XYZ file of C-alpha atoms in Angstrom:
625
model
C 1.348 -30.127 25.366
C -1.073 -27.187 25.035
C 1.054 -24.020 24.533
C 3.366 -23.030 21.676
C 6.247 -20.404 22.301
C 6.313 -17.251 19.688
C 9.371 -16.102 17.846
C 9.205 -12.654 15.796
C 12.693 -11.210 14.615
C 13.008 -8.227 12.520
C 16.554 -7.855 10.509
C 17.881 -5.313 8.230
C 19.509 -5.606 4.537
C 22.489 -4.076 5.293
C 23.296 -6.102 8.509
C 25.324 -9.178 8.658
C 22.754 -12.245 8.793
C 19.886 -9.416 8.913
C 18.436 -10.764 5.571
C 19.641 -13.445 3.160
C 17.456 -14.068 0.186
C 19.778 -16.532 -1.353
C 19.403 -18.342 1.538
C 15.737 -17.783 1.955
C 14.994 -18.857 -1.877
C 17.810 -22.047 -1.465
C 20.156 -20.278 -3.988
C 22.680 -22.510 -2.042
C 22.494 -25.206 0.394
C 23.894 -24.647 3.752
C 24.797 -27.411 6.245
C 21.807 -27.390 8.583
C 19.389 -28.169 5.669
C 17.978 -31.115 4.758
C 17.617 -31.155 0.582
C 15.279 -34.290 1.020
C 12.699 -31.782 2.361
C 13.122 -28.768 0.263
C 10.469 -29.614 -1.832
C 7.793 -29.161 1.214
C 8.754 -25.512 1.611
C 6.163 -22.987 0.708
C 6.902 -20.046 -1.349
C 4.288 -17.250 -1.122
C 5.849 -14.549 -3.209
C 9.414 -14.330 -5.007
C 10.034 -11.087 -6.782
C 13.526 -9.457 -7.494
C 13.822 -6.751 -4.993
C 14.565 -4.439 -7.932
C 11.530 -5.247 -9.425
C 9.753 -4.229 -6.513
C 11.193 -1.145 -6.533
C 10.217 -0.486 -10.136
C 6.742 -1.186 -9.084
C 6.361 0.806 -6.073
C 8.694 3.941 -7.410
C 8.738 4.004 -11.167
C 5.619 6.427 -11.310
C 6.981 9.006 -8.525
C 10.510 8.815 -9.985
C 9.252 9.659 -13.212
C 7.095 12.379 -11.928
C 10.091 13.959 -10.134
C 12.406 13.695 -12.925
C 9.880 15.331 -15.021
C 10.053 18.396 -12.939
C 14.094 18.569 -13.071
C 16.132 20.842 -15.106
C 19.206 19.757 -14.024
C 20.362 16.330 -15.357
C 22.615 15.812 -12.227
C 19.532 16.104 -9.750
C 17.344 13.310 -11.847
C 17.285 10.024 -10.104
C 18.471 7.061 -12.534
C 18.360 4.071 -10.085
C 16.017 4.533 -6.869
C 16.868 1.302 -5.729
C 20.795 1.895 -5.929
C 20.220 5.171 -4.339
C 18.562 3.674 -1.422
C 20.749 0.812 -1.102
C 23.767 3.400 -0.934
C 22.294 5.385 1.889
C 23.055 5.290 5.352
C 19.851 6.771 6.413
C 17.364 4.224 5.517
C 17.717 0.278 4.467
C 16.708 -0.965 1.097
C 14.336 -3.558 2.851
C 13.630 -5.469 5.739
C 13.100 -9.228 6.942
C 10.985 -10.681 9.700
C 11.879 -14.541 10.712
C 8.467 -15.692 12.272
C 8.060 -18.897 14.330
C 5.810 -21.001 16.267
C 7.418 -23.395 18.870
C 11.086 -24.533 18.376
C 12.860 -27.619 17.460
C 12.041 -29.173 20.927
C 8.225 -28.630 20.926
C 7.494 -28.435 16.904
C 10.455 -30.225 14.788
C 9.484 -30.450 11.298
C 8.127 -33.876 10.307
C 6.380 -34.025 13.830
C 2.632 -33.575 14.026
C 3.198 -30.210 16.008
C 5.391 -28.993 13.626
C 2.658 -29.519 11.036
C 0.253 -27.253 13.295
C 3.099 -24.524 13.375
C 3.239 -24.869 9.602
C -0.440 -24.369 9.400
C -0.456 -21.423 11.852
C 2.577 -19.692 9.933
C 0.395 -19.782 6.943
C -2.427 -18.130 8.657
C 0.270 -15.446 9.675
C 1.511 -14.955 6.139
C -1.952 -14.553 4.608
C -3.054 -11.943 6.682
C 0.610 -9.772 6.830
C 0.071 -7.897 3.896
C -3.617 -6.890 4.629
C -2.480 -5.750 8.261
C 0.435 -3.823 6.852
C -0.498 -2.028 3.652
C 2.896 0.395 3.819
C 5.268 -2.986 3.752
C 5.137 -4.180 0.140
C 6.200 -7.944 0.746
C 8.460 -8.850 -2.367
C 9.539 -12.198 -0.865
C 7.996 -14.650 1.449
C 9.160 -18.420 1.964
C 8.257 -20.746 4.696
C 10.998 -23.349 5.210
C 10.398 -26.766 6.184
C 13.845 -28.540 5.425
C 15.394 -26.863 8.679
C 15.246 -28.146 12.194
C 11.628 -26.384 12.644
C 8.965 -24.639 10.525
C 9.479 -20.685 10.374
C 8.800 -18.107 7.853
C 10.993 -15.500 6.258
C 9.290 -12.301 4.939
C 11.208 -9.499 3.109
C 9.411 -6.256 2.601
C 10.212 -2.665 1.405
C 8.853 -0.147 3.810
C 7.131 2.956 2.102
C 5.111 6.027 2.641
C 3.312 9.015 1.018
C 2.079 11.120 3.846
C 3.969 14.348 4.601
C 6.199 14.508 1.777
C 6.842 18.033 0.651
C 10.267 17.670 -1.141
C 11.411 15.206 -3.512
C 9.381 11.899 -4.607
C 5.901 11.789 -3.800
C 6.671 8.107 -2.290
C 9.620 7.335 0.193
C 11.577 4.295 1.608
C 11.319 4.733 5.722
C 10.338 1.824 8.072
C 9.390 4.748 10.629
C 7.219 6.772 8.658
C 5.675 3.639 7.237
C 4.471 2.583 10.478
C 3.428 5.977 11.506
C 1.263 6.198 8.369
C -0.035 2.761 9.613
C -1.294 4.001 12.747
C 1.690 3.292 14.999
C 2.340 6.828 16.435
C 5.121 7.012 19.083
C 4.324 7.978 22.552
C 7.523 8.119 24.194
C 11.286 7.187 22.881
C 10.959 3.968 24.797
C 7.362 3.163 23.449
C 8.222 4.174 19.670
C 6.536 2.870 16.542
C 8.792 -0.072 15.897
C 8.218 -1.575 19.415
C 4.374 -1.040 18.992
C 4.290 -2.808 15.802
C 6.472 -5.486 16.959
C 3.988 -5.747 19.955
C 0.993 -5.638 17.538
C 2.446 -8.541 15.361
C 3.156 -10.839 18.440
C -0.290 -10.237 19.789
C -1.584 -11.172 16.425
C 0.511 -14.467 16.655
C -1.307 -15.028 19.919
C -4.582 -14.729 18.075
C -3.796 -17.283 15.736
C -2.742 -19.425 18.589
C -5.975 -19.109 20.451
C -7.829 -19.634 17.189
C -5.947 -23.082 16.599
C -6.901 -23.838 20.466
C -3.425 -23.279 22.359
C -2.039 -20.372 24.398
C 1.308 -18.884 24.318
C 4.037 -20.300 26.166
C 6.392 -17.588 27.838
C 9.893 -17.453 27.304
C 10.490 -14.014 28.757
C 12.204 -13.127 25.103
C 10.776 -9.524 24.830
C 13.798 -7.649 25.621
C 14.978 -6.856 22.143
C 14.518 -3.126 22.685
C 14.680 -2.723 26.441
C 16.955 -0.020 28.105
C 19.851 -1.249 30.195
C 18.104 -0.642 33.356
C 15.083 -2.307 32.178
C 17.030 -5.421 31.434
C 18.906 -5.581 34.416
C 15.851 -5.325 36.073
C 14.289 -8.542 34.102
C 17.350 -10.418 35.063
C 17.090 -9.736 38.795
C 13.439 -10.667 38.497
C 14.175 -13.941 37.030
C 16.787 -14.518 39.985
C 14.204 -13.604 42.462
C 11.619 -16.086 40.983
C 14.038 -19.049 40.545
C 14.932 -18.488 44.400
C 11.079 -18.454 45.395
C 10.712 -21.742 43.145
C 13.678 -23.406 45.184
C 12.591 -22.239 48.415
C 9.068 -23.949 48.082
C 8.489 -27.688 47.362
C 6.002 -28.032 44.546
C 3.737 -30.902 45.361
C 1.653 -33.174 42.946
C -1.497 -31.312 43.941
C 0.689 -28.209 42.943
C 1.067 -29.301 39.280
C -2.622 -30.448 39.225
C -3.960 -27.137 40.484
C -1.691 -25.542 37.674
C -2.851 -27.959 35.019
C -6.461 -26.878 35.770
C -5.892 -23.433 35.643
C -4.103 -23.622 32.428
C -7.030 -25.509 30.893
C -9.473 -22.924 32.351
C -7.421 -20.191 30.375
C -7.660 -22.201 27.722
C -11.532 -22.815 27.656
C -12.061 -19.023 28.334
C -9.973 -17.980 25.271
C -11.954 -20.664 23.149
C -15.378 -19.425 24.676
C -14.384 -15.764 24.063
C -13.379 -16.714 20.372
C -16.864 -18.584 19.885
C -18.793 -15.539 21.561
C -17.032 -13.402 18.943
C -17.955 -15.627 15.944
C -21.387 -16.195 17.116
C -21.681 -12.247 17.606
C -20.466 -11.696 13.787
C -22.605 -14.253 12.275
C -25.799 -12.843 13.809
C -24.981 -9.271 13.328
C -26.534 -7.729 10.134
C -24.666 -5.655 7.693
C -24.553 -1.919 7.455
C -23.715 0.386 4.541
C -21.388 3.282 4.901
C -21.281 6.251 2.682
C -18.660 9.240 2.678
C -18.990 12.416 1.272
C -15.320 12.851 1.028
C -13.393 10.127 -0.739
C -10.447 10.488 1.020
C -12.177 9.585 4.425
C -13.633 6.422 2.870
C -9.794 5.479 1.707
C -8.437 6.285 5.157
C -11.522 4.143 7.253
C -10.854 1.181 4.912
C -7.209 1.143 5.229
C -7.816 1.052 8.935
C -10.050 -1.421 8.516
C -7.276 -3.810 6.527
C -4.937 -3.028 9.319
C -7.241 -4.360 12.198
C -8.368 -7.350 9.943
C -12.010 -5.697 10.602
C -14.079 -7.570 7.329
C -15.988 -5.282 5.193
C -17.254 -5.937 1.541
C -16.899 -3.093 -0.807
C -20.169 -1.636 -2.721
C -20.507 0.589 -5.697
C -20.450 3.673 -3.484
C -18.717 2.567 -0.240
C -18.577 -0.573 1.711
C -20.756 -2.627 4.108
C -19.532 -3.845 7.385
C -21.456 -5.831 10.348
C -23.293 -3.882 12.927
C -20.970 -5.155 15.483
C -18.106 -3.019 14.103
C -19.530 -0.044 14.330
C -18.451 1.436 17.275
C -14.753 0.652 16.108
C -15.327 2.190 12.468
C -16.663 5.336 14.591
C -13.693 5.690 16.425
C -11.564 5.465 13.261
C -13.715 8.080 11.635
C -12.909 10.318 14.525
C -9.432 9.874 13.856
C -9.475 11.423 10.522
C -8.601 15.043 10.079
C -8.688 16.545 6.536
C -5.416 17.759 4.953
C -7.094 21.094 3.602
C -6.924 24.470 5.513
C -9.019 27.239 5.519
C -7.122 28.653 2.495
C -7.167 25.369 0.396
C -11.009 24.915 1.376
C -11.781 28.317 0.122
C -10.081 27.824 -3.223
C -11.319 24.520 -4.000
C -14.941 25.878 -3.186
C -14.316 28.721 -5.645
C -13.265 26.571 -8.093
C -16.380 24.252 -7.806
C -18.837 27.141 -7.764
C -16.886 29.151 -10.680
C -17.839 26.056 -12.955
C -21.500 26.169 -11.842
C -21.660 29.938 -12.535
C -22.193 32.073 -15.431
C -20.337 35.096 -14.455
C -18.132 36.443 -11.592
C -21.410 38.331 -9.769
C -23.127 34.786 -9.806
C -20.118 33.122 -8.307
C -20.380 35.928 -5.030
C -23.697 34.934 -5.006
C -23.019 31.215 -4.623
C -20.403 31.644 -2.034
C -22.600 33.766 0.001
C -25.346 30.843 -0.332
C -22.380 28.132 0.656
C -22.163 30.028 4.135
C -19.219 32.490 3.144
C -19.570 36.285 4.060
C -18.458 38.130 1.118
C -17.063 41.940 2.181
C -16.725 44.237 -1.234
C -14.711 47.027 -1.208
C -11.186 47.994 -3.104
C -10.451 44.346 -2.629
C -13.068 41.519 -2.174
C -12.651 39.418 1.145
C -14.333 36.284 1.644
C -14.782 33.956 5.057
C -16.785 31.073 6.458
C -19.678 32.615 8.433
C -19.010 30.131 11.207
C -15.350 31.045 11.892
C -12.070 31.994 10.633
C -11.057 35.404 9.394
C -11.531 37.128 6.039
C -9.389 36.475 3.336
C -8.563 38.538 -0.006
C -9.276 36.990 -2.999
C -5.882 38.183 -4.537
C -4.312 36.802 -1.598
C -5.263 33.082 -2.485
C -2.658 33.431 -5.295
C -2.551 34.469 -9.257
C -5.574 32.749 -10.085
C -7.975 33.997 -7.757
C -7.791 37.727 -8.206
C -11.108 39.362 -9.274
C -9.374 39.912 -13.012
C -7.938 36.246 -12.951
C -11.507 34.798 -12.143
C -13.044 37.049 -14.740
C -10.574 35.835 -17.166
C -11.270 32.294 -16.109
C -14.785 32.757 -16.910
C -14.276 33.914 -20.254
C -12.099 30.685 -20.686
C -14.963 28.513 -19.663
C -17.408 30.265 -21.954
C -15.185 29.459 -24.973
C -14.585 26.227 -24.076
C -18.436 25.698 -24.209
C -19.083 27.460 -27.180
C -16.701 25.546 -28.991
C -17.597 22.425 -27.596
C -21.262 23.085 -28.765
C -20.475 23.878 -32.126
C -18.308 20.647 -32.356
C -21.443 18.656 -31.011
C -23.600 20.375 -33.461
C -21.166 19.595 -36.703
C -20.797 15.722 -35.373
C -24.528 15.462 -35.334
C -24.997 16.877 -38.680
C -22.190 14.726 -40.037
C -23.095 11.613 -38.148
C -19.474 11.002 -37.229
C -18.288 8.321 -34.874
C -17.160 10.323 -32.190
C -20.596 12.119 -31.625
C -21.577 10.200 -29.037
C -18.300 10.893 -27.095
C -18.780 14.642 -27.613
C -22.339 14.616 -26.491
C -21.063 12.872 -23.341
C -18.209 15.572 -22.626
C -21.304 18.275 -23.143
C -23.598 16.302 -20.929
C -20.846 15.868 -18.302
C -20.253 19.932 -18.323
C -23.648 20.722 -18.104
C -24.409 18.019 -15.039
C -21.117 19.852 -13.317
C -22.784 23.121 -13.828
C -25.807 21.945 -12.337
C -23.960 20.934 -8.930
C -24.220 16.870 -9.714
C -20.705 15.841 -10.118
C -17.617 16.440 -7.890
C -13.944 17.917 -8.783
C -11.321 15.559 -10.099
C -8.268 17.696 -10.975
C -6.048 16.137 -13.253
C -3.043 18.534 -12.048
C -3.510 19.416 -8.351
C -1.420 22.255 -8.565
C -3.494 24.136 -10.955
C -7.209 25.303 -10.372
C -10.097 23.181 -11.732
C -11.337 24.227 -15.207
C -12.541 22.185 -18.103
C -9.033 21.986 -19.376
C -7.856 20.480 -15.687
C -10.408 18.126 -15.107
C -9.485 13.942 -15.238
C -12.834 12.915 -16.014
C -12.800 15.060 -19.311
C -9.190 14.249 -20.265
C -10.163 10.588 -20.240
C -13.264 11.354 -22.543
C -10.833 13.723 -24.738
C -8.337 10.966 -25.156
C -11.438 8.387 -26.096
C -12.400 10.752 -28.745
C -9.080 11.490 -30.062
C -8.825 7.354 -30.639
C -12.400 7.104 -32.154
C -11.098 10.071 -34.635
C -8.132 7.925 -35.416
C -10.504 5.017 -36.462
C -10.711 3.309 -33.247
C -14.003 0.941 -32.292
C -15.294 -0.589 -29.037
C -14.252 -3.913 -30.763
C -10.760 -2.847 -31.563
C -10.569 -1.134 -28.033
C -11.099 -4.673 -26.588
C -8.809 -6.190 -29.092
C -6.056 -3.796 -27.975
C -6.710 -4.342 -24.289
C -6.021 -8.191 -24.617
C -2.867 -7.460 -26.543
C -1.512 -5.022 -24.085
C -2.241 -7.328 -21.317
C -0.527 -9.892 -23.091
C 2.418 -7.799 -23.569
C 2.865 -6.889 -20.196
C 2.466 -10.379 -19.035
C 5.227 -11.308 -21.815
C 7.690 -8.714 -20.766
C 7.219 -9.751 -16.953
C 8.407 -13.328 -18.006
C 11.258 -11.965 -19.801
C 12.325 -9.866 -16.973
C 11.984 -12.968 -14.678
C 14.046 -14.999 -17.181
C 16.705 -12.231 -17.369
C 17.166 -12.065 -13.861
C 17.499 -15.822 -13.632
C 20.353 -15.567 -15.968
C 21.947 -12.664 -14.130
C 21.978 -14.831 -10.852
C 23.228 -17.935 -12.886
C 26.333 -15.186 -13.883
C 26.632 -14.201 -10.047
C 26.844 -17.823 -8.946
C 29.413 -18.770 -11.983
C 31.684 -15.734 -10.857
C 31.528 -16.803 -7.138
C 32.626 -20.324 -8.189
C 35.450 -18.881 -10.329
C 36.712 -16.891 -7.178
C 36.583 -20.038 -5.076
C 38.711 -22.104 -7.500
C 41.035 -19.688 -9.055
C 41.748 -17.091 -6.281
C 40.920 -19.335 -3.060
C 38.103 -17.020 -1.832
C 36.069 -18.510 1.270
C 32.388 -18.404 0.568
C 29.423 -19.069 2.613
C 27.435 -20.090 -0.768
C 29.371 -22.980 -2.363
C 32.164 -25.426 -0.987
C 35.186 -25.702 -3.106
C 33.990 -29.406 -4.157
C 30.860 -27.597 -5.180
C 32.637 -25.079 -7.399
C 35.100 -27.661 -8.974
C 32.169 -29.989 -9.901
C 30.309 -27.091 -11.404
C 33.071 -25.422 -13.359
C 33.378 -29.037 -15.392
C 30.535 -27.798 -17.567
C 32.606 -24.688 -18.668
C 35.759 -26.647 -20.178
C 36.567 -23.143 -22.091
C 37.098 -21.241 -18.855
C 40.804 -21.109 -17.803
C 43.005 -19.257 -15.210
C 43.689 -16.898 -17.998
C 40.450 -16.011 -19.113
C 38.157 -16.525 -16.106
C 37.830 -12.776 -15.442
C 36.097 -12.203 -18.709
C 32.877 -13.411 -16.576
C 32.910 -9.637 -15.288
C 31.961 -8.265 -19.127
C 29.287 -10.874 -19.182
C 28.030 -9.725 -15.921
C 27.995 -6.294 -16.674
C 26.147 -6.967 -20.142
C 23.609 -8.708 -18.451
C 23.001 -6.296 -15.568
C 22.180 -3.740 -18.733
C 19.926 -6.214 -20.132
C 17.878 -6.644 -16.817
C 17.808 -3.201 -16.256
C 16.352 -2.553 -19.945
C 14.056 -5.542 -19.594
C 12.654 -3.763 -16.337
C 12.183 -0.436 -18.272
C 10.482 -2.293 -20.744
C 8.392 -3.986 -18.293
C 7.199 -0.489 -16.457
C 6.355 0.874 -20.215
C 4.129 -2.161 -21.068
C 2.276 -2.047 -17.631
C 1.759 1.659 -18.069
C 0.359 1.080 -21.577
C -1.761 -2.016 -20.390
C -3.237 0.359 -17.245
C -3.927 3.018 -20.017
C -5.704 0.878 -22.349
C -7.762 -0.851 -19.157
C -9.003 2.853 -18.430
C -9.671 3.756 -22.027
C -11.767 0.264 -22.400
C -13.690 1.032 -19.223
C -14.593 4.677 -20.163
C -15.517 3.407 -23.873
C -17.838 0.680 -22.621
C -19.642 3.427 -20.152
C -19.741 5.952 -22.701
C -21.270 3.885 -25.649
C -23.438 2.310 -23.003
C -24.926 5.620 -22.311
C -24.013 5.322 -18.536
C -20.816 7.278 -18.326
C -22.388 10.320 -16.522
C -25.252 8.825 -15.175
C -22.898 6.589 -12.941
C -20.469 9.241 -12.045
C -23.924 11.471 -10.918
C -25.242 8.134 -8.972
C -21.996 7.727 -7.266
C -22.029 11.460 -6.108
C -25.629 11.402 -4.975
C -25.110 8.284 -2.973
C -22.188 10.119 -0.915
C -24.164 13.157 -0.556
C -26.963 11.071 1.180
C -24.712 10.991 4.290
C -25.550 14.345 5.023
C -28.952 13.402 5.722
C -28.133 10.044 7.759
C -26.778 9.897 11.098
C -23.243 9.156 10.995
C -23.608 8.289 7.237
C -24.498 4.646 7.523
C -27.710 2.725 6.683
C -28.790 -0.908 6.761
C -27.675 -3.333 4.219
C -30.863 -3.421 2.630
C -31.544 0.450 2.312
C -33.171 1.338 5.544
C -31.794 4.439 7.574
C -31.033 3.994 10.993
């Protein structure tokens, strides 16, 4: 045969048979499993779902809790909250399969080909779906036919105005990936599932096969559509019965099928040849958010590119697609927000309020002075009063910000002079801070707010914040070598904490299994996990457990759950410390290497070059187009 059927089924954590992690990870052996072949299974990822939630949401939960004044509004366990919710699923599972037990059985040659194709699908799933975090993925080769289980948590960040900055939602995750619903029938879930089936077809074509259509596409049909499809099937069957199929008909059908396969292979070959000949071009963007948006789309579409220091490079044959993606991007800022950003940036480049107004005029704003100062873009929009932009933007507030800026710069200049005179170890850091402020004032650096809710200032700059943190460490006696040693220690501590968490989770699972067996033996509970014979045999290893004390296992489970929770919190803390140590070391190496401000300025200069290049691209060798 030269064709495989494809199967793509989505399940939910809360639905019976919708997702079963214990089955996927072979925590129990069902009747349809061949234990002798379990070693042939492939585990791509195996992370506890709670650990996945900690990884995804701990920072967002912390930021949310830090803003709360009432304890009852704080979130202790975000996973438990979602799992108990009726609005969202805690996680989902997809089961993917090429062929079936008749056409691609485990152990057969076609079964091995199906296994290889499933591996290809798994390899690209996370890249294609950046908003579906895969925490468990297993390829089963010990059942009738090869199939893949992928468990994931759908998350999104855009459009969240209240609550956490990151949330759980399949619908919003798919919309954030670009699957925008057109109609109720053609919704984001239908669009996504169809896109995944298309990817499965592409994999078939790459392996030299075509899709065998089994008409299994009515999972999301309306009742009317389903009835119509059934009527169509009956009509097709009647037509087949009414016509005699000759041997020549079979031969012509085979020839057409071979031609279709040949055409698909020729198309794929032509595409690969075109990619091989196509030169690379470099892409730069003045807006970092736009670059991030474009790269996320390229990942989802599996368009290859290679990152550079100031952007990325992609082959010329993909330029049209990249241009289309760029047009889809729309900045989040409105007229008021853009004006606030421009005032913040130009204020730090000006000496006084009057110079700020001059710089606004030079930046294509019309300035109208009177009882209240109003500003508007020269090429559109309406006049906005400065005092209407918020408490930090009235004339008096801006003048106060100038005074605070001047005090900061004077104090910094004095600290630099003292450090130079005394030759203190932190002199190089203080000189870097001063060089940074001067470079920004000359317009060579972009804004990096630490707190997005407040205006940009020397006390609200993420880069200066990192430099000040490094300065404090130097004052406390740190050196470049000690920072490297600390980085290695934090890295090991985070790895050890992760191993400890996995060990504690494993112990907790063994307690869960033990309780299940105890309930089977002492309460006659029916179980899908173990047979009574398995439970009785396992309990022989625990002679001290009796019918009178077996309930004590609940206390053991409660204690172990608390231990797991503490281990997860320890891991989150160790990972945070490791991240901070990594950032501090990276900053220190650039500062002591004399390249910190220069690298920031070079990156910004490269971004701004796009203003003078058509569509902001260059050939990879540096020549413009």
